[in-house]
Coordinates of C-alpha atoms and ligand atoms in Angstrom, one line a residue:
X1 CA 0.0 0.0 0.0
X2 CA 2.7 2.4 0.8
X3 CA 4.2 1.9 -2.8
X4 CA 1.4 4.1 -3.7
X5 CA 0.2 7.3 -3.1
X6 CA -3.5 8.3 -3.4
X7 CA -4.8 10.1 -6.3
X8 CA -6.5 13.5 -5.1
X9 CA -10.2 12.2 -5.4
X10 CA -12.8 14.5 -5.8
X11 CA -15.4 13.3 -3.1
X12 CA -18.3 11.9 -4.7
X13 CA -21.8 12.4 -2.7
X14 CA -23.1 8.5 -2.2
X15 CA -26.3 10.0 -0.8
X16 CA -28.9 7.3 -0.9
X17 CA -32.5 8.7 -0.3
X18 CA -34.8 8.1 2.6
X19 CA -36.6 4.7 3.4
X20 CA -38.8 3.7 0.7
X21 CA -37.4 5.2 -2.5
X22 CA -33.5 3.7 -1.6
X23 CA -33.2 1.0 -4.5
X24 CA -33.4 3.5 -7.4
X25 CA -30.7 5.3 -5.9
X26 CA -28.1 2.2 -5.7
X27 CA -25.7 2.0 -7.9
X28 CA -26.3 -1.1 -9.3
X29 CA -29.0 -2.4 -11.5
X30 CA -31.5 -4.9 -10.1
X31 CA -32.1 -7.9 -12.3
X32 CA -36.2 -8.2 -12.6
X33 CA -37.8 -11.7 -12.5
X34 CA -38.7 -13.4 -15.9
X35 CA -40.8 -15.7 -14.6
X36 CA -42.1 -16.9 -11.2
X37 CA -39.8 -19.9 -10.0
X38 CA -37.1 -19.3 -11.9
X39 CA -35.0 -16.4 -12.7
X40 CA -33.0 -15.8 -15.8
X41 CA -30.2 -13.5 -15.7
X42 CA -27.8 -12.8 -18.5
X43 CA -24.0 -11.1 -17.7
X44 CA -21.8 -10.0 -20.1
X45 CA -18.0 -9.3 -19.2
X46 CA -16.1 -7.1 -21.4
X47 CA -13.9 -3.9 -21.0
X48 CA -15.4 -0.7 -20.3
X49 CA -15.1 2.1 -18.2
X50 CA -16.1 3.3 -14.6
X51 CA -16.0 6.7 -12.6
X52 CA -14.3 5.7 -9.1
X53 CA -12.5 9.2 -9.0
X54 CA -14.7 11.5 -11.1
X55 CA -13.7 13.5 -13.2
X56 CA -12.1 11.0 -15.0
X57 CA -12.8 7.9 -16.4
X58 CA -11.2 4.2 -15.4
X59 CA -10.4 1.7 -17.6
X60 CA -11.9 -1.5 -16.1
X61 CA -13.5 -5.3 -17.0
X62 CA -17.3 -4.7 -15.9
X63 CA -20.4 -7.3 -16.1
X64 CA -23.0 -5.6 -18.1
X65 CA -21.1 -2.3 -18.1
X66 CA -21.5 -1.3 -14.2
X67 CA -18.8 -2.0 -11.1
X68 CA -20.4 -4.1 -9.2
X69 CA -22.0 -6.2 -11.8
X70 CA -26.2 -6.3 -11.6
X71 CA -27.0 -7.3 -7.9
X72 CA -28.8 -10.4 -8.7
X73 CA -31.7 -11.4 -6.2
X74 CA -33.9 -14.2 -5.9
X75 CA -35.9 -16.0 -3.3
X76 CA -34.6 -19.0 -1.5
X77 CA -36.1 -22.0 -3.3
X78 CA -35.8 -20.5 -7.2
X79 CA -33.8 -21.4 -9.5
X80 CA -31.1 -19.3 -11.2
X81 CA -30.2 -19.7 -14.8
X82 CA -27.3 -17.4 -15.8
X83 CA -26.0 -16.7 -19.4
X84 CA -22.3 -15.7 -19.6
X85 CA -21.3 -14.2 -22.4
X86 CA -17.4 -13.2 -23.2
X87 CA -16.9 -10.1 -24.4
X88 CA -12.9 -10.1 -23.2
X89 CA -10.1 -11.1 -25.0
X90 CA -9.3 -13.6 -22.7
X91 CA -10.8 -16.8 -21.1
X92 CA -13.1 -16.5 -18.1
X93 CA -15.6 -18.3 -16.0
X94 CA -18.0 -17.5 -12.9
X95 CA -18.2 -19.0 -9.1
X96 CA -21.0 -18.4 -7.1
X97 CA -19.2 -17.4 -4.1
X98 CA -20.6 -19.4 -0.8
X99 CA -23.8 -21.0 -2.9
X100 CA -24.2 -24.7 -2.3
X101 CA -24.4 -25.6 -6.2
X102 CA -23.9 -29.0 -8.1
X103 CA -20.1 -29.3 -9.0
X104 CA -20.6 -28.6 -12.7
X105 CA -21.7 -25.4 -11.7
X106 CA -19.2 -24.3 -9.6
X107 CA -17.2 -22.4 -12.4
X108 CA -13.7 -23.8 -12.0
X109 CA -11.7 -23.5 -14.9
X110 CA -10.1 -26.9 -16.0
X111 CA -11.5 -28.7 -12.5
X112 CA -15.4 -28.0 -13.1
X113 CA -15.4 -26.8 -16.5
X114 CA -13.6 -25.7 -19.3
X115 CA -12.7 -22.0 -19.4
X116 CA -15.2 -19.9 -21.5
X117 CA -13.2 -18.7 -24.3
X118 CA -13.1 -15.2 -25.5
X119 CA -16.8 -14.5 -28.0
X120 CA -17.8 -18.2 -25.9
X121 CA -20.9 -18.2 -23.9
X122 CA -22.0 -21.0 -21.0
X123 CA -25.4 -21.3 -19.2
X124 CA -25.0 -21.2 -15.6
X125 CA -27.7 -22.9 -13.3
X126 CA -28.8 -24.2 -10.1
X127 CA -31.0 -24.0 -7.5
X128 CA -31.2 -21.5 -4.7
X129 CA -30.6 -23.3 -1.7
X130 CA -29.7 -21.6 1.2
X131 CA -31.0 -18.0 2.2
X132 CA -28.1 -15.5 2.6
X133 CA -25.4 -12.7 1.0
X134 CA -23.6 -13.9 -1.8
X135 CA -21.4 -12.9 -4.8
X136 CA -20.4 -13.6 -8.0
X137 CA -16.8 -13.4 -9.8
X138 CA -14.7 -15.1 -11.9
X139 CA -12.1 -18.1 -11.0
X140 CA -10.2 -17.4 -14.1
X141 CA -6.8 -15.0 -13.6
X142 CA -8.6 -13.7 -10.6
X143 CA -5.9 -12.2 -9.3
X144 CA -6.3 -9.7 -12.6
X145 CA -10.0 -10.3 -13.7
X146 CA -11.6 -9.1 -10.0
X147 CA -9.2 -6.3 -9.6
X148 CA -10.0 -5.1 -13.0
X149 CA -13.9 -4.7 -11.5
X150 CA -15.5 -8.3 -12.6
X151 CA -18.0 -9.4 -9.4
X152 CA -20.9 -8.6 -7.9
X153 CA -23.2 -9.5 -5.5
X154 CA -26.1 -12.4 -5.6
X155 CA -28.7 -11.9 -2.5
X156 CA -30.8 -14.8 -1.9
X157 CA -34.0 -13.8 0.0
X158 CA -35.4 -15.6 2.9
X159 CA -38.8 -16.8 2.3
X160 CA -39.5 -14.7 5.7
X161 CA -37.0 -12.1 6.3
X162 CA -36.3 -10.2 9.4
X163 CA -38.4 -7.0 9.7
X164 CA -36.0 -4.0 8.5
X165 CA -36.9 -0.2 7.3
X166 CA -34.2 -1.0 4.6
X167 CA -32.3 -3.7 3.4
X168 CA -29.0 -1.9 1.9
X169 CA -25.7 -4.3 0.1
X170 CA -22.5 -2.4 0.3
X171 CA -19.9 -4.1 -1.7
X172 CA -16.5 -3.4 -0.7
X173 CA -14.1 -2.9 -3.5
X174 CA -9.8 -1.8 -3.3
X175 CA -8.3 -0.4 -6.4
X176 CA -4.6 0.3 -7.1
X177 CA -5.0 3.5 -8.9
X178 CA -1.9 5.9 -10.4
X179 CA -1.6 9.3 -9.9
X180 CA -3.7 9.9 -13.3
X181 CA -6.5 7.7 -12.2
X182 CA -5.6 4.6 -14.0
X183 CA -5.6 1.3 -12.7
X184 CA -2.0 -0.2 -12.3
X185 CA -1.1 -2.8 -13.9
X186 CA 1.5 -4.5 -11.8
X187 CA -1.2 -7.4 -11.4
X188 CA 0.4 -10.8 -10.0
X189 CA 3.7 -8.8 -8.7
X190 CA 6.1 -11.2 -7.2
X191 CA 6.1 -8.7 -4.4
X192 CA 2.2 -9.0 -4.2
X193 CA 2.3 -12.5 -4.0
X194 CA 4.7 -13.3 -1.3
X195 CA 3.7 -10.1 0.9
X196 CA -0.1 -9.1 1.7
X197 CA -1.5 -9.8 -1.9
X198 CA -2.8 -6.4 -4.0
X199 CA -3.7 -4.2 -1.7
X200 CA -4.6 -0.9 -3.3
X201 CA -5.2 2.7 -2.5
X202 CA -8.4 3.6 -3.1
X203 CA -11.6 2.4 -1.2
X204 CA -15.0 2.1 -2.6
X205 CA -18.6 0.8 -1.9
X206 CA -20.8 -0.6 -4.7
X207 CA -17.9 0.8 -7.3
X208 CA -17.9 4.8 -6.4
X209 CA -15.3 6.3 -3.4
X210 CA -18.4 7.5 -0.9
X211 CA -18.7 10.5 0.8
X212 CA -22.2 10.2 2.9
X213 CA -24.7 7.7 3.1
X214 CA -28.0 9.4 4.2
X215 CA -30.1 7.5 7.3
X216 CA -32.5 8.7 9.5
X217 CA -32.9 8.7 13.4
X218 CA -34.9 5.7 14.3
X219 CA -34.2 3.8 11.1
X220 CA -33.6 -0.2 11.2
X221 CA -31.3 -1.6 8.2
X222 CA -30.2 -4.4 7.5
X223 CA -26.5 -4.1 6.2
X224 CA -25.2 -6.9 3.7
X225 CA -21.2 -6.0 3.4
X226 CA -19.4 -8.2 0.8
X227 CA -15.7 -7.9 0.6
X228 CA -15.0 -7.5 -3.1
X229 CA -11.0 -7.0 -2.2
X230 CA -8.5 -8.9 -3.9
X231 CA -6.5 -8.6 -0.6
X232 CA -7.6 -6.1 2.2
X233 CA -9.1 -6.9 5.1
X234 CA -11.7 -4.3 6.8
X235 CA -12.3 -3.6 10.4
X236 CA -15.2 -1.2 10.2
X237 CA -15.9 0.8 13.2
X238 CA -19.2 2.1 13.2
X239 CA -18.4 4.5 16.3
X240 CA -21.9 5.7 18.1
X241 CA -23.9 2.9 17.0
X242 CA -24.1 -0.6 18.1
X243 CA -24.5 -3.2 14.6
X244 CA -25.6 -6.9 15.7
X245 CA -24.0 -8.9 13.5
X246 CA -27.1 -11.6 12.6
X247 CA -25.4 -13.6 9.8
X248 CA -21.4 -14.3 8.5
X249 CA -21.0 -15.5 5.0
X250 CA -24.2 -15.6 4.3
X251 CA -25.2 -18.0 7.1
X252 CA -27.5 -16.8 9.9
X253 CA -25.6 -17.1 13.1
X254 CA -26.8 -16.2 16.8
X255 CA -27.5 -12.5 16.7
X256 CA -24.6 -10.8 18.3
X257 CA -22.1 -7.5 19.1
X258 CA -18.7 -7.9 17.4
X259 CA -16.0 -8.4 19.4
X260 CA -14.5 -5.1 20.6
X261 CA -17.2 -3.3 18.6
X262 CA -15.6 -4.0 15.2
X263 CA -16.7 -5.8 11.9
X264 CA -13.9 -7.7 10.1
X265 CA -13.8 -9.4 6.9
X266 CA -11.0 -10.9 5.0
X267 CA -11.2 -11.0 1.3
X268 CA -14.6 -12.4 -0.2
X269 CA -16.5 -12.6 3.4
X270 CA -19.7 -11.1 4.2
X271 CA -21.4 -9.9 7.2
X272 CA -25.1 -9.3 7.4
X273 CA -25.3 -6.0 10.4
X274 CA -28.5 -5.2 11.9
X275 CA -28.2 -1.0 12.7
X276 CA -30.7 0.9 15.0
X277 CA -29.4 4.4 13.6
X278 CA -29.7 6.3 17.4
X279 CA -27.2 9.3 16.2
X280 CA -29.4 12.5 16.5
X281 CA -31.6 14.0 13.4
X282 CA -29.0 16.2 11.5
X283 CA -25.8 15.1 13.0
X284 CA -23.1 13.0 11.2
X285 CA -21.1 9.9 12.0
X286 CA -18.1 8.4 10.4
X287 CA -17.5 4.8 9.5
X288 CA -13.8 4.0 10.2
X289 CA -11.7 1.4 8.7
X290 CA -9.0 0.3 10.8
X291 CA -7.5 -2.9 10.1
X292 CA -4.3 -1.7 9.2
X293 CA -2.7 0.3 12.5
X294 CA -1.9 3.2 11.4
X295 CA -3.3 3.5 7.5
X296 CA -7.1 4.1 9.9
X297 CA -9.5 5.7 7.4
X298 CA -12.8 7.4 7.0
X299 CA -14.9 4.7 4.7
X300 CA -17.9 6.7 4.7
X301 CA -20.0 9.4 6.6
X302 CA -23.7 8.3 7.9
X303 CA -25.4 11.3 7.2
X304 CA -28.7 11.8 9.6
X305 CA -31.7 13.6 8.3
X306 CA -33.1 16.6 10.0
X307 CA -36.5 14.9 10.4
X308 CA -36.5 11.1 12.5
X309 CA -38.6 8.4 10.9
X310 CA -38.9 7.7 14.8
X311 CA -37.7 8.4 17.9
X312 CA -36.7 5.5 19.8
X313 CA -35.4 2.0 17.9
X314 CA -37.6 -0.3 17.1
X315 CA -37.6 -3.7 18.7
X316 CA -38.7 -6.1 16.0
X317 CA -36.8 -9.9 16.7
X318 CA -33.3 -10.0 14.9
X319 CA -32.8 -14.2 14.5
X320 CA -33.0 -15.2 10.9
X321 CA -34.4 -18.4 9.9
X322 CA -31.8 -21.5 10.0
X323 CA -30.8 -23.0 6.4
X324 CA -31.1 -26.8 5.4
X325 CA -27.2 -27.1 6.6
X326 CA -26.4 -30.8 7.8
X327 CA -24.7 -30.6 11.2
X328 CA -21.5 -32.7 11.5
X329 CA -21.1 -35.2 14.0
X330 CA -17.5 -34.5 16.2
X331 CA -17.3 -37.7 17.4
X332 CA -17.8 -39.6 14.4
X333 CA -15.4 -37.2 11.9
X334 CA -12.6 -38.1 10.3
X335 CA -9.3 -35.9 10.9
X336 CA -7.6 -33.9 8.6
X337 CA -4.2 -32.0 9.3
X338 CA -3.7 -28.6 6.7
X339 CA -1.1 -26.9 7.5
X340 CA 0.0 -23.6 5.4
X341 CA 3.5 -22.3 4.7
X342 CA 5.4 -20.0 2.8
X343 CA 5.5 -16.4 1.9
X344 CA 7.9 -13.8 3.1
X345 CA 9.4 -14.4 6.5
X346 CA 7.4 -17.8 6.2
X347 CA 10.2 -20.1 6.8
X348 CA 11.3 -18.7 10.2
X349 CA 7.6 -18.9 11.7
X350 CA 7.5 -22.5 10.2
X351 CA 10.5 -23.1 11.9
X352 CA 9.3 -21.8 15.1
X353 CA 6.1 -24.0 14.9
X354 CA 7.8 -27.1 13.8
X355 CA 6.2 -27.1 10.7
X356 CA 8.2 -28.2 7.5
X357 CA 7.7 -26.2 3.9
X358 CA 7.8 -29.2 1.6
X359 CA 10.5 -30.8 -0.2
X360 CA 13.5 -29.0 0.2
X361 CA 12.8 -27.0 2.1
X362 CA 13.2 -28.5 5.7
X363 CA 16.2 -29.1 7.0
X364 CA 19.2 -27.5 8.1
X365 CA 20.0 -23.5 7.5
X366 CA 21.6 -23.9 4.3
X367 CA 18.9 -25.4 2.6
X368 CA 16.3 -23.0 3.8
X369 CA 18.0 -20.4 3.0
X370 CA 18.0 -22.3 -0.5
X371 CA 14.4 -22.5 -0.3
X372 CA 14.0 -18.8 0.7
X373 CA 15.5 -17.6 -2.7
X374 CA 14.3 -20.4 -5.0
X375 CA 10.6 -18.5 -3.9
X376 CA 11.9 -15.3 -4.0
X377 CA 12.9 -16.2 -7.3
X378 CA 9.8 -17.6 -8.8
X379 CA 6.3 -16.8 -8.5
X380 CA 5.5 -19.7 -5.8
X381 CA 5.6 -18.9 -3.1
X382 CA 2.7 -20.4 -0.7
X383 CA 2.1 -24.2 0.1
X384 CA -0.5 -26.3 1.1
X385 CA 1.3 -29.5 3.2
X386 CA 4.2 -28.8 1.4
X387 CA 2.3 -28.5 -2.2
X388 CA 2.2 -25.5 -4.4
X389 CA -0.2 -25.4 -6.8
X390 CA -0.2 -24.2 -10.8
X391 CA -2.8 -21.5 -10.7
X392 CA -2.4 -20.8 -14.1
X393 CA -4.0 -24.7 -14.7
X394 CA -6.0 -25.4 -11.8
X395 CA -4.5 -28.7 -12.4
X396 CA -4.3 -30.5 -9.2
X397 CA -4.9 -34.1 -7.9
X398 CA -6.9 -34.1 -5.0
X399 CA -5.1 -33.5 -1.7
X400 CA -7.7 -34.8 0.5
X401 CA -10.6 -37.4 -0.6
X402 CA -13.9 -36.9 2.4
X403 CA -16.6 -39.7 2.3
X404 CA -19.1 -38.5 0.9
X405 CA -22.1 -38.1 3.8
X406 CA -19.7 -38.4 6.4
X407 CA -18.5 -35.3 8.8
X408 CA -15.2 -34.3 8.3
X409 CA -12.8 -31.8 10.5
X410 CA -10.0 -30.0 9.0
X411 CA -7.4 -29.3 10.9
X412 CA -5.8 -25.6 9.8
X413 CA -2.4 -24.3 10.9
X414 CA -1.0 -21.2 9.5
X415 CA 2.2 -21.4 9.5
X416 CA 3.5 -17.7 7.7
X417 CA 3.6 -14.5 8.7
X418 CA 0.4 -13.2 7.3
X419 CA -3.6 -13.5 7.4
X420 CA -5.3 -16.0 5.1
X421 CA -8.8 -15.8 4.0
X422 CA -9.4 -19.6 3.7
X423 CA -12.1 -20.4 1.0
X424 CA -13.8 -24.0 0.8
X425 CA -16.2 -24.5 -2.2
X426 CA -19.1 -26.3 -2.1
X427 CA -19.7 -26.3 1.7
X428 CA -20.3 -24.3 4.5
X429 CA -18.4 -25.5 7.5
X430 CA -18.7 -24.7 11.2
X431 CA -15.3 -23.2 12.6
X432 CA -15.1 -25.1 16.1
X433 CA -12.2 -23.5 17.2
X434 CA -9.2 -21.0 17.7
X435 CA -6.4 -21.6 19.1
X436 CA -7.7 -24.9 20.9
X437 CA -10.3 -22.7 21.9
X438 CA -14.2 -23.3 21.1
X439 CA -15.6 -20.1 19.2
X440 CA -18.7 -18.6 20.9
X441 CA -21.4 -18.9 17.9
X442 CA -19.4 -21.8 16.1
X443 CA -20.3 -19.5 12.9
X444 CA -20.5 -21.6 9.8
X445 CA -18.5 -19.4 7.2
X446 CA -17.5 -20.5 3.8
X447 CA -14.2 -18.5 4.3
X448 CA -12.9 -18.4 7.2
X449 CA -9.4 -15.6 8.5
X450 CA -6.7 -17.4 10.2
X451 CA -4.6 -15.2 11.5
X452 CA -0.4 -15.9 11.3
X453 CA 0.8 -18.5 13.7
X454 CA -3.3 -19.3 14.5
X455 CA -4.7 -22.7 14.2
X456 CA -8.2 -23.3 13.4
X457 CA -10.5 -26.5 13.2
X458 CA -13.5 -26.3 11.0
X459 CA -16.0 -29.2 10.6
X460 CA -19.0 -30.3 7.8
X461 CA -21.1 -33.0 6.6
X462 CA -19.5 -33.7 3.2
X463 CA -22.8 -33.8 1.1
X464 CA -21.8 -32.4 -2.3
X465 CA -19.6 -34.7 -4.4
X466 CA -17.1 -33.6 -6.4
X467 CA -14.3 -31.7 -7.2
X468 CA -13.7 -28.9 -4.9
X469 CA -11.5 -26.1 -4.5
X470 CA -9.6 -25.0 -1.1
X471 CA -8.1 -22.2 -1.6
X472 CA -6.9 -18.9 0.2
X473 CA -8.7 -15.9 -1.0
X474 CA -6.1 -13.1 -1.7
X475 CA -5.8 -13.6 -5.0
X476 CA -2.1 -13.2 -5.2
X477 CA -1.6 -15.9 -2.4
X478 CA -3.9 -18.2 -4.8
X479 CA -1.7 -17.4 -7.7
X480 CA 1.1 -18.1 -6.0
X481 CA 0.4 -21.5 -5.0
X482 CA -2.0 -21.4 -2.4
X483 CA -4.6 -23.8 -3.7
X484 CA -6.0 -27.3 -3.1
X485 CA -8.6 -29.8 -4.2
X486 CA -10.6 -31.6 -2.2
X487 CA -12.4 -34.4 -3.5
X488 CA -16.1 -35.3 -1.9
X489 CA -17.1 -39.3 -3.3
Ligands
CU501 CU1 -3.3 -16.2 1.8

């Protein structure tokens, strides 16, 4: 991040309207129902250009022409049927970030399909199984194809949803920009890779840098944030008010405050936030980001209305309805040991853990220090039990093979110096523990942030076969090795 400095941006009023007449005002396009049941969507990716930093213009890769891509909403139980058409030059697919789908559907180049080529078009479909916030990118050159602008968010409604004034999505987006407002091109940088991944220099929410976001005293909404980052992590501070977080990655969880007020997400998690907005009619409030000590920012201002829709906070329940998730047995689970290593500075904490980095690696001083600048020297640079895998081919036998309708715990050790946003497809999991510590809510995430040196156990019912990726979720750590199968028969 330091690498960079800041363009001057010209504040760009995000002022959404009062309850009622808010989804005009978002930024995105809302993709209308063809018929009852099932909805069709179509999404076109090609180049085009955005306005993160008025006045000028940004070259970027956009589905159907707008950063984020169409918000795409159904109703849990409908069906989805997508057409992806390629307007790049270059291959691409789609994953349905966090949706339960059937593997063919998953849109993994080389592992669950072929690529779609450039002009090439593929029908996308499935049902919507579980309620929740959701998004959309593709799992081709990620690294490049998200940070150019290509996601967007899918929001499956619950058939009976918690009572809110507003339900509002902010997707979360980091750009690199230059100086004249381009994005940089340094995509895949070894220095990327084996550091923090792509971190950029320019925050925005549903693709514009905001300035306010207009509420009113008394006003309930329901918050869907979706980190859209190839690499940043977000601690969001929403000073004055007190946000129950009522579901993580899409999956309702026991209504809650986050811990020391804040409300993290790693790349490609969500949070669904529950806000009583108790600031005073005409006052204003800043939303701070401040995951990074020091680099503390002003996201956005809440921007109160001089008239209050009401005067004290309603006090409508907050629980959402469960999904059809199976709940894995402990006792009966098989045991899986993952350990990750790698990166810069990743052979010292390995050392210090015990861990090993794969072949050649372990050993004596000499040959880590062999080790050290073979990485440093290539663009591999993160391992999964010693493996680093080809991103480029997503050609990988499977590392672990679950029993299909058996409960499985996996076993996760960081072993670097640096966060990982760990991404299992086809699943939702239940993360058990910390540290040897049971987590309060026992969450169940789809990605789950280990922290460096942290070891986490997560545990499922293994009831979707196939092919499915594990994978950390900055990008660059992805493309740098840090990717897995795991095979469900
Ligand atoms: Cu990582």
């Amino acid at each position: 991040m330091s690498m960079y400095t800041a363009p001057t941006l010209t504040r760009r009023a995000f002022l959404a309207s009062a309850a009622g007449t808010t989804a005009a005002m978002l930024p995105f396009s809302l993709a209308l129902p063809a018929t009852a049941g099932t909805r069709e969507i179509s999404l076109r990716a090609a180049q085009g250009g955005i306005r993160i930093v008025p006045p000028g213009e940004t070259a970027a890769w956009l589905y159907n022409d707008t950063v984020p891509g169409p918000e795409i909403r159904l109703r849990q139980g409908d069906r989805l049927r997508v057409t992806v058409n390629n307007a790049l030059a270059e291959e691409t697919t789609i994953h349905w970030h966090g949706l339960r789908v059937p593997n063919a559907m998953d849109g993994v180049p080389h592992l669950t399909q072929a690529p779609i080529e450039a002009g090439g078009r593929f029908v996308y479909e499935f049902d919507a199984v579980d309620a929740g916030t959701f998004w959309y990118h593709p799992h081709q050159r990620s690294f490049e194809q998200v940070a150019r602008g290509l996601y967007g968010p899918l929001i499956i409604e619950e058939r009976e949803p918690v009572r809110v004034d507003r339900d509002v999505t902010w997707m979360l987006g980091d750009w690199r920009l230059t100086k004249s407002g381009e994005l940089s091109k340094d995509f895949g940088n070894r220095h990327d890779i084996h550091h923090s991944g792509r971190v950029g220099n320019t925050v925005t929410i549903n693709g514009r840098v905001p300035d306010g976001f207009a509420v009113r005293k008394g006003e309930r909404i329901r918050l869907r944030l979706i980190n859209a980052a190839n690499a940043r992590i977000f601690s969001l501070d929403f000073a004055g008010h007190e946000p129950i977080v009522i579901a993580l990655d899409g999956q309702p969880v026991t209504p809650h405050a986050p811990e020391k007020g804040l409300i993290v997400l790693g790349p490609a998690m969500r949070v669904d936030l529950i806000i009583d907005m108790t600031g005073n009619a005409g006052s204003r409030s800043s939303v701070m980001d401040r995951f990074y000590e020091g680099l503390e920012y002003r996201l956005v201002e809440l921007v109160y209305d001089g008239t209050p829709l009401r005067e004290r906070a309603p006090d409508w329940p907050l629980a959402l309805p469960a999904n059809p998730l199976l709940e894995p047995d402990l006792k009966a689970a098989s045991r899986n040991e993952v350990v990750f290593t790698g990166g810069m500075m990743g052979e010292m904490v390995a050392q210090d853990m015990g861990e090993s980095m794969g072949p050649g690696t372990q050993g004596d001083r000499n040959s880590m220090m062999g080790g050290m600048m073979r990485m440093m020297h290539s663009n591999t640079a993160w391992f999964i039990n010693g493996v680093a895998a080809d991103e480029a081919s997503h050609d990988m036998a499977p590392m672990l093979t679950l029993e299909k309708g058996k409960s499985h715990v996996i076993a996760m050790t960081n072993a670097t110096a640096w966060h990982h946003p760990i991404h299992l497809h086809g699943h939702s999991f239940r993360v058990g523990s910390r540290n040897g510590q049971p987590t309060h809510n026992r969450e169940w995430q789809d990605t789950v942030l280990i922290s460096p040196r942290e070891k986490v156990e997560i545990a499922f019912v293994a009831d979707n076969p196939g092919d499915w990726m594990f994978h950390c979720h900055v990008l660059e750590h992805q493309a740098g090795g840090m990717m897995a199968v795991f095979r469900v028969a």
